[in-house]
Amino acid sequence: MMKVTKDVPGQRLTLERDSPRIPSGTGSFLLLAASLPLIGYTAWSAPAAFAEGAELSQKIALLVMSVAWCALIVSTVRGMRRRNQWPTGLDADRAAGELRLREAGRLGRAATEEIIPLPHLVSLKVRRTFLAPSLHDPLRPVKAGPGIALSFSLRPGGGAGSPELRELRFGVQDLDRVEEVADFALRLGGAAGLGFFRIVRSDLRDV
């Protein structure tokens, strides 16, 4: 859970939290490591499954298992390479002209920090996150989640090409009501040097 540690209206907004006890990517990496014997057995069984006289059920089982292991490997690699899944710091400093994003290191490595010049920040979108509907009752309305999502639109360094989109998701201590999220958005936009804001949704559920 992030905590606001510095708030100078229109100039600076800083959020920080401790790094998670379990480093980013550890869970998926351990799951893949535990599955390696089964993956090896599947590969070892491939020649027999497609040998002459093998039953059709063997071929189907091998194909299903191969697809499952490939999906696990791809998911693990994507999860470990995905950026900003464990943000531990956000610092918008208008005077310094920069936005700092810090995230926890993967697999126990040191935390990383990215510095984005504020002139590269095209726009910023703030919204609340929601909890997904129950799998047993898909028609149930979603509920307000414990955090917010920030979507940054960044201008490429050279100034050419389409803006890059970056998203962060995290909880903020003592920030859960609609009006608190709106206030946070205005404070962050002011600290990031953005000159105006636009309301894209305003109802009983969200703003």
mmCIF file of C-alpha atoms in Angstrom:
data_model
loop_
_atom_site.group_PDB
_atom_site.id
_atom_site.type_symbol
_atom_site.label_atom_id
_atom_site.label_comp_id
_atom_site.label_asym_id
_atom_site.label_seq_id
_atom_site.Cartn_x
_atom_site.Cartn_y
_atom_site.Cartn_z
ATOM 1 C CA MET A 1 0.000 0.000 0.000
ATOM 2 C CA MET A 2 1.455 3.341 -1.100
ATOM 3 C CA LYS A 3 1.559 6.281 1.304
ATOM 4 C CA VAL A 4 1.771 9.976 0.461
ATOM 5 C CA THR A 5 5.025 11.179 2.004
ATOM 6 C CA LYS A 6 5.273 14.634 0.424
ATOM 7 C CA ASP A 7 2.526 16.877 -0.902
ATOM 8 C CA VAL A 8 3.253 20.443 -2.029
ATOM 9 C CA PRO A 9 0.166 21.591 -3.981
ATOM 10 C CA GLY A 10 0.989 22.355 -7.590
ATOM 11 C CA GLN A 11 4.669 21.520 -7.118
ATOM 12 C CA ARG A 12 5.367 18.036 -5.832
ATOM 13 C CA LEU A 13 3.610 14.801 -4.923
ATOM 14 C CA THR A 14 5.539 11.807 -3.612
ATOM 15 C CA LEU A 15 4.248 8.322 -2.804
ATOM 16 C CA GLU A 16 6.347 5.525 -1.335
ATOM 17 C CA ARG A 17 6.061 2.065 0.126
ATOM 18 C CA ASP A 18 8.383 -0.731 1.218
ATOM 19 C CA SER A 19 9.373 -3.416 -1.276
ATOM 20 C CA PRO A 20 7.245 -6.577 -1.084
ATOM 21 C CA ARG A 21 8.612 -9.428 1.015
ATOM 22 C CA ILE A 22 8.284 -11.767 -1.954
ATOM 23 C CA PRO A 23 10.258 -10.263 -4.874
ATOM 24 C CA SER A 24 8.444 -9.681 -8.138
ATOM 25 C CA GLY A 25 8.425 -12.731 -10.399
ATOM 26 C CA THR A 26 9.342 -15.213 -7.648
ATOM 27 C CA GLY A 27 5.982 -17.016 -7.598
ATOM 28 C CA SER A 28 5.779 -17.678 -11.329
ATOM 29 C CA PHE A 29 9.458 -18.637 -11.454
ATOM 30 C CA LEU A 30 9.049 -21.206 -8.660
ATOM 31 C CA LEU A 31 5.953 -22.649 -10.317
ATOM 32 C CA LEU A 32 7.847 -23.105 -13.568
ATOM 33 C CA ALA A 33 10.825 -24.639 -11.752
ATOM 34 C CA ALA A 34 8.549 -27.120 -9.953
ATOM 35 C CA SER A 35 6.978 -28.096 -13.283
ATOM 36 C CA LEU A 36 10.274 -28.816 -15.049
ATOM 37 C CA PRO A 37 10.206 -32.596 -14.283
ATOM 38 C CA LEU A 38 6.707 -32.879 -15.760
ATOM 39 C CA ILE A 39 7.723 -30.808 -18.782
ATOM 40 C CA GLY A 40 10.718 -33.091 -19.283
ATOM 41 C CA TYR A 41 8.535 -36.189 -18.983
ATOM 42 C CA THR A 42 6.124 -34.781 -21.580
ATOM 43 C CA ALA A 43 9.001 -34.182 -24.003
ATOM 44 C CA TRP A 44 10.405 -37.674 -23.300
ATOM 45 C CA SER A 45 7.000 -39.246 -24.034
ATOM 46 C CA ALA A 46 6.563 -37.487 -27.384
ATOM 47 C CA PRO A 47 8.280 -40.132 -29.569
ATOM 48 C CA ALA A 48 6.217 -42.946 -28.047
ATOM 49 C CA ALA A 49 2.941 -41.050 -28.398
ATOM 50 C CA PHE A 50 3.477 -40.529 -32.125
ATOM 51 C CA ALA A 51 5.034 -43.915 -32.815
ATOM 52 C CA GLU A 52 3.312 -46.384 -35.091
ATOM 53 C CA GLY A 53 0.525 -48.185 -33.269
ATOM 54 C CA ALA A 54 0.105 -45.555 -30.555
ATOM 55 C CA GLU A 55 -3.468 -44.856 -29.489
ATOM 56 C CA LEU A 56 -5.217 -41.645 -30.444
ATOM 57 C CA SER A 57 -5.812 -40.820 -26.779
ATOM 58 C CA GLN A 58 -2.033 -40.713 -26.238
ATOM 59 C CA LYS A 59 -1.596 -38.181 -29.022
ATOM 60 C CA ILE A 60 -4.424 -36.003 -27.702
ATOM 61 C CA ALA A 61 -3.083 -36.121 -24.132
ATOM 62 C CA LEU A 62 0.396 -35.177 -25.319
ATOM 63 C CA LEU A 63 -0.903 -32.249 -27.371
ATOM 64 C CA VAL A 64 -3.003 -30.967 -24.464
ATOM 65 C CA MET A 65 -0.075 -31.190 -22.054
ATOM 66 C CA SER A 66 2.276 -29.524 -24.545
ATOM 67 C CA VAL A 67 -0.107 -26.595 -24.994
ATOM 68 C CA ALA A 68 -0.466 -26.271 -21.219
ATOM 69 C CA TRP A 69 3.300 -26.224 -20.625
ATOM 70 C CA CYS A 70 3.859 -23.715 -23.449
ATOM 71 C CA ALA A 71 1.186 -21.461 -21.951
ATOM 72 C CA LEU A 72 2.866 -21.703 -18.528
ATOM 73 C CA ILE A 73 6.282 -20.823 -19.950
ATOM 74 C CA VAL A 74 4.941 -17.868 -21.939
ATOM 75 C CA SER A 75 2.955 -16.616 -18.945
ATOM 76 C CA THR A 76 5.988 -16.853 -16.668
ATOM 77 C CA VAL A 77 8.265 -15.006 -19.093
ATOM 78 C CA ARG A 78 5.670 -12.279 -19.656
ATOM 79 C CA GLY A 79 5.068 -11.925 -15.926
ATOM 80 C CA MET A 80 8.759 -11.538 -15.144
ATOM 81 C CA ARG A 81 9.297 -9.035 -17.962
ATOM 82 C CA ARG A 82 6.172 -6.999 -17.303
ATOM 83 C CA ARG A 83 7.076 -3.519 -16.067
ATOM 84 C CA ASN A 84 5.809 -1.702 -13.000
ATOM 85 C CA GLN A 85 3.893 -4.585 -11.457
ATOM 86 C CA TRP A 86 5.408 -3.853 -8.056
ATOM 87 C CA PRO A 87 5.683 -0.058 -7.901
ATOM 88 C CA THR A 88 7.330 1.161 -4.701
ATOM 89 C CA GLY A 89 7.649 4.858 -5.463
ATOM 90 C CA LEU A 90 6.115 7.660 -7.504
ATOM 91 C CA ASP A 91 7.514 11.189 -7.395
ATOM 92 C CA ALA A 92 6.187 14.025 -9.557
ATOM 93 C CA ASP A 93 8.427 17.067 -9.094
ATOM 94 C CA ARG A 94 7.437 20.114 -11.139
ATOM 95 C CA ALA A 95 10.436 22.198 -10.015
ATOM 96 C CA ALA A 96 12.890 19.475 -11.048
ATOM 97 C CA GLY A 97 10.922 18.831 -14.231
ATOM 98 C CA GLU A 98 10.844 15.074 -13.827
ATOM 99 C CA LEU A 99 8.672 12.122 -12.922
ATOM 100 C CA ARG A 100 10.354 9.267 -11.050
ATOM 101 C CA LEU A 101 8.930 5.747 -11.077
ATOM 102 C CA ARG A 102 10.488 3.134 -8.799
ATOM 103 C CA GLU A 103 9.668 -0.568 -8.790
ATOM 104 C CA ALA A 104 10.805 -3.527 -6.727
ATOM 105 C CA GLY A 105 13.580 -5.687 -8.147
ATOM 106 C CA ARG A 106 12.782 -9.041 -9.688
ATOM 107 C CA LEU A 107 13.981 -12.241 -8.005
ATOM 108 C CA GLY A 108 15.659 -10.342 -5.203
ATOM 109 C CA ARG A 109 17.549 -7.872 -7.385
ATOM 110 C CA ALA A 110 17.924 -4.230 -6.417
ATOM 111 C CA ALA A 111 15.027 -1.857 -7.017
ATOM 112 C CA THR A 112 15.014 0.021 -10.309
ATOM 113 C CA GLU A 113 14.111 3.656 -10.903
ATOM 114 C CA GLU A 114 13.064 5.339 -14.124
ATOM 115 C CA ILE A 115 13.276 9.111 -14.595
ATOM 116 C CA ILE A 116 10.863 10.625 -17.120
ATOM 117 C CA PRO A 117 11.266 14.307 -18.086
ATOM 118 C CA LEU A 118 7.943 16.068 -17.580
ATOM 119 C CA PRO A 119 7.984 17.507 -21.148
ATOM 120 C CA HIS A 120 7.653 13.885 -22.332
ATOM 121 C CA LEU A 121 4.411 13.470 -20.374
ATOM 122 C CA VAL A 122 1.548 14.043 -22.825
ATOM 123 C CA SER A 123 -1.353 13.126 -20.553
ATOM 124 C CA LEU A 124 -2.277 11.292 -17.381
ATOM 125 C CA LYS A 125 -5.435 9.347 -16.589
ATOM 126 C CA VAL A 126 -6.459 8.446 -13.038
ATOM 127 C CA ARG A 127 -9.234 5.997 -12.226
ATOM 128 C CA ARG A 128 -10.277 3.648 -9.499
ATOM 129 C CA THR A 129 -9.690 -0.081 -9.858
ATOM 130 C CA PHE A 130 -12.494 -2.561 -9.423
ATOM 131 C CA LEU A 131 -12.755 -6.093 -8.165
ATOM 132 C CA ALA A 132 -13.887 -8.570 -10.803
ATOM 133 C CA PRO A 133 -17.408 -10.036 -10.570
ATOM 134 C CA SER A 134 -17.844 -13.403 -8.918
ATOM 135 C CA LEU A 135 -17.321 -16.355 -11.252
ATOM 136 C CA HIS A 136 -20.434 -17.919 -9.714
ATOM 137 C CA ASP A 137 -22.552 -14.816 -10.326
ATOM 138 C CA PRO A 138 -21.314 -13.027 -13.467
ATOM 139 C CA LEU A 139 -24.258 -10.615 -13.441
ATOM 140 C CA ARG A 140 -23.294 -9.189 -10.042
ATOM 141 C CA PRO A 141 -22.011 -5.600 -10.393
ATOM 142 C CA VAL A 142 -18.326 -5.092 -9.813
ATOM 143 C CA LYS A 143 -17.282 -3.537 -6.533
ATOM 144 C CA ALA A 144 -14.868 -0.721 -5.882
ATOM 145 C CA GLY A 145 -11.374 -2.086 -5.445
ATOM 146 C CA PRO A 146 -8.722 -1.013 -2.946
ATOM 147 C CA GLY A 147 -6.582 1.003 -5.318
ATOM 148 C CA ILE A 148 -6.180 3.225 -8.337
ATOM 149 C CA ALA A 149 -4.781 2.869 -11.840
ATOM 150 C CA LEU A 150 -2.610 5.521 -13.470
ATOM 151 C CA SER A 151 -2.238 5.573 -17.252
ATOM 152 C CA PHE A 152 0.642 7.686 -18.568
ATOM 153 C CA SER A 153 0.890 8.745 -22.193
ATOM 154 C CA LEU A 154 4.559 9.461 -22.891
ATOM 155 C CA ARG A 155 6.066 11.230 -25.881
ATOM 156 C CA PRO A 156 9.020 9.309 -27.392
ATOM 157 C CA GLY A 157 12.447 10.734 -26.596
ATOM 158 C CA GLY A 158 13.037 11.862 -30.150
ATOM 159 C CA GLY A 159 9.598 13.443 -30.399
ATOM 160 C CA ALA A 160 8.551 11.252 -33.341
ATOM 161 C CA GLY A 161 6.163 8.321 -33.378
ATOM 162 C CA SER A 162 3.077 7.407 -31.394
ATOM 163 C CA PRO A 163 2.978 8.115 -27.642
ATOM 164 C CA GLU A 164 3.916 5.224 -25.371
ATOM 165 C CA LEU A 165 1.282 4.102 -22.867
ATOM 166 C CA ARG A 166 2.349 3.091 -19.359
ATOM 167 C CA GLU A 167 0.070 1.927 -16.553
ATOM 168 C CA LEU A 168 0.572 1.567 -12.816
ATOM 169 C CA ARG A 169 -1.814 -0.078 -10.352
ATOM 170 C CA PHE A 170 -1.495 0.259 -6.604
ATOM 171 C CA GLY A 171 -3.369 1.077 -3.442
ATOM 172 C CA VAL A 172 -2.968 4.361 -1.603
ATOM 173 C CA GLN A 173 -3.413 4.620 2.144
ATOM 174 C CA ASP A 174 -6.559 6.540 3.178
ATOM 175 C CA LEU A 175 -7.663 6.941 -0.436
ATOM 176 C CA ASP A 176 -10.745 4.991 -1.459
ATOM 177 C CA ARG A 177 -13.713 7.355 -1.917
ATOM 178 C CA VAL A 178 -14.571 8.941 -5.257
ATOM 179 C CA GLU A 179 -13.878 12.489 -4.111
ATOM 180 C CA GLU A 180 -10.492 11.460 -2.678
ATOM 181 C CA VAL A 181 -9.470 9.887 -5.989
ATOM 182 C CA ALA A 182 -10.527 13.037 -7.865
ATOM 183 C CA ASP A 183 -8.515 15.203 -5.466
ATOM 184 C CA PHE A 184 -5.497 12.926 -5.897
ATOM 185 C CA ALA A 185 -5.782 13.195 -9.695
ATOM 186 C CA LEU A 186 -5.776 17.001 -9.564
ATOM 187 C CA ARG A 187 -2.833 17.111 -7.171
ATOM 188 C CA LEU A 188 -0.803 14.683 -9.283
ATOM 189 C CA GLY A 189 -1.630 16.564 -12.472
ATOM 190 C CA GLY A 190 -0.576 19.853 -10.904
ATOM 191 C CA ALA A 191 2.699 18.410 -9.638
ATOM 192 C CA ALA A 192 3.353 16.939 -13.105
ATOM 193 C CA GLY A 193 2.859 20.345 -14.741
ATOM 194 C CA LEU A 194 -0.278 19.460 -16.701
ATOM 195 C CA GLY A 195 -2.221 22.613 -17.559
ATOM 196 C CA PHE A 196 -5.818 21.376 -17.602
ATOM 197 C CA PHE A 197 -8.023 18.417 -16.739
ATOM 198 C CA ARG A 198 -11.076 16.786 -18.256
ATOM 199 C CA ILE A 199 -13.726 14.641 -16.548
ATOM 200 C CA VAL A 200 -14.463 11.588 -18.692
ATOM 201 C CA ARG A 201 -16.863 9.882 -16.271
ATOM 202 C CA SER A 202 -18.836 11.102 -13.269
ATOM 203 C CA ASP A 203 -21.593 9.009 -11.718
ATOM 204 C CA LEU A 204 -22.430 7.191 -8.514
ATOM 205 C CA ARG A 205 -19.901 4.441 -9.180
ATOM 206 C CA ASP A 206 -16.861 6.269 -10.440
ATOM 207 C CA VAL A 207 -15.263 9.552 -11.464
#
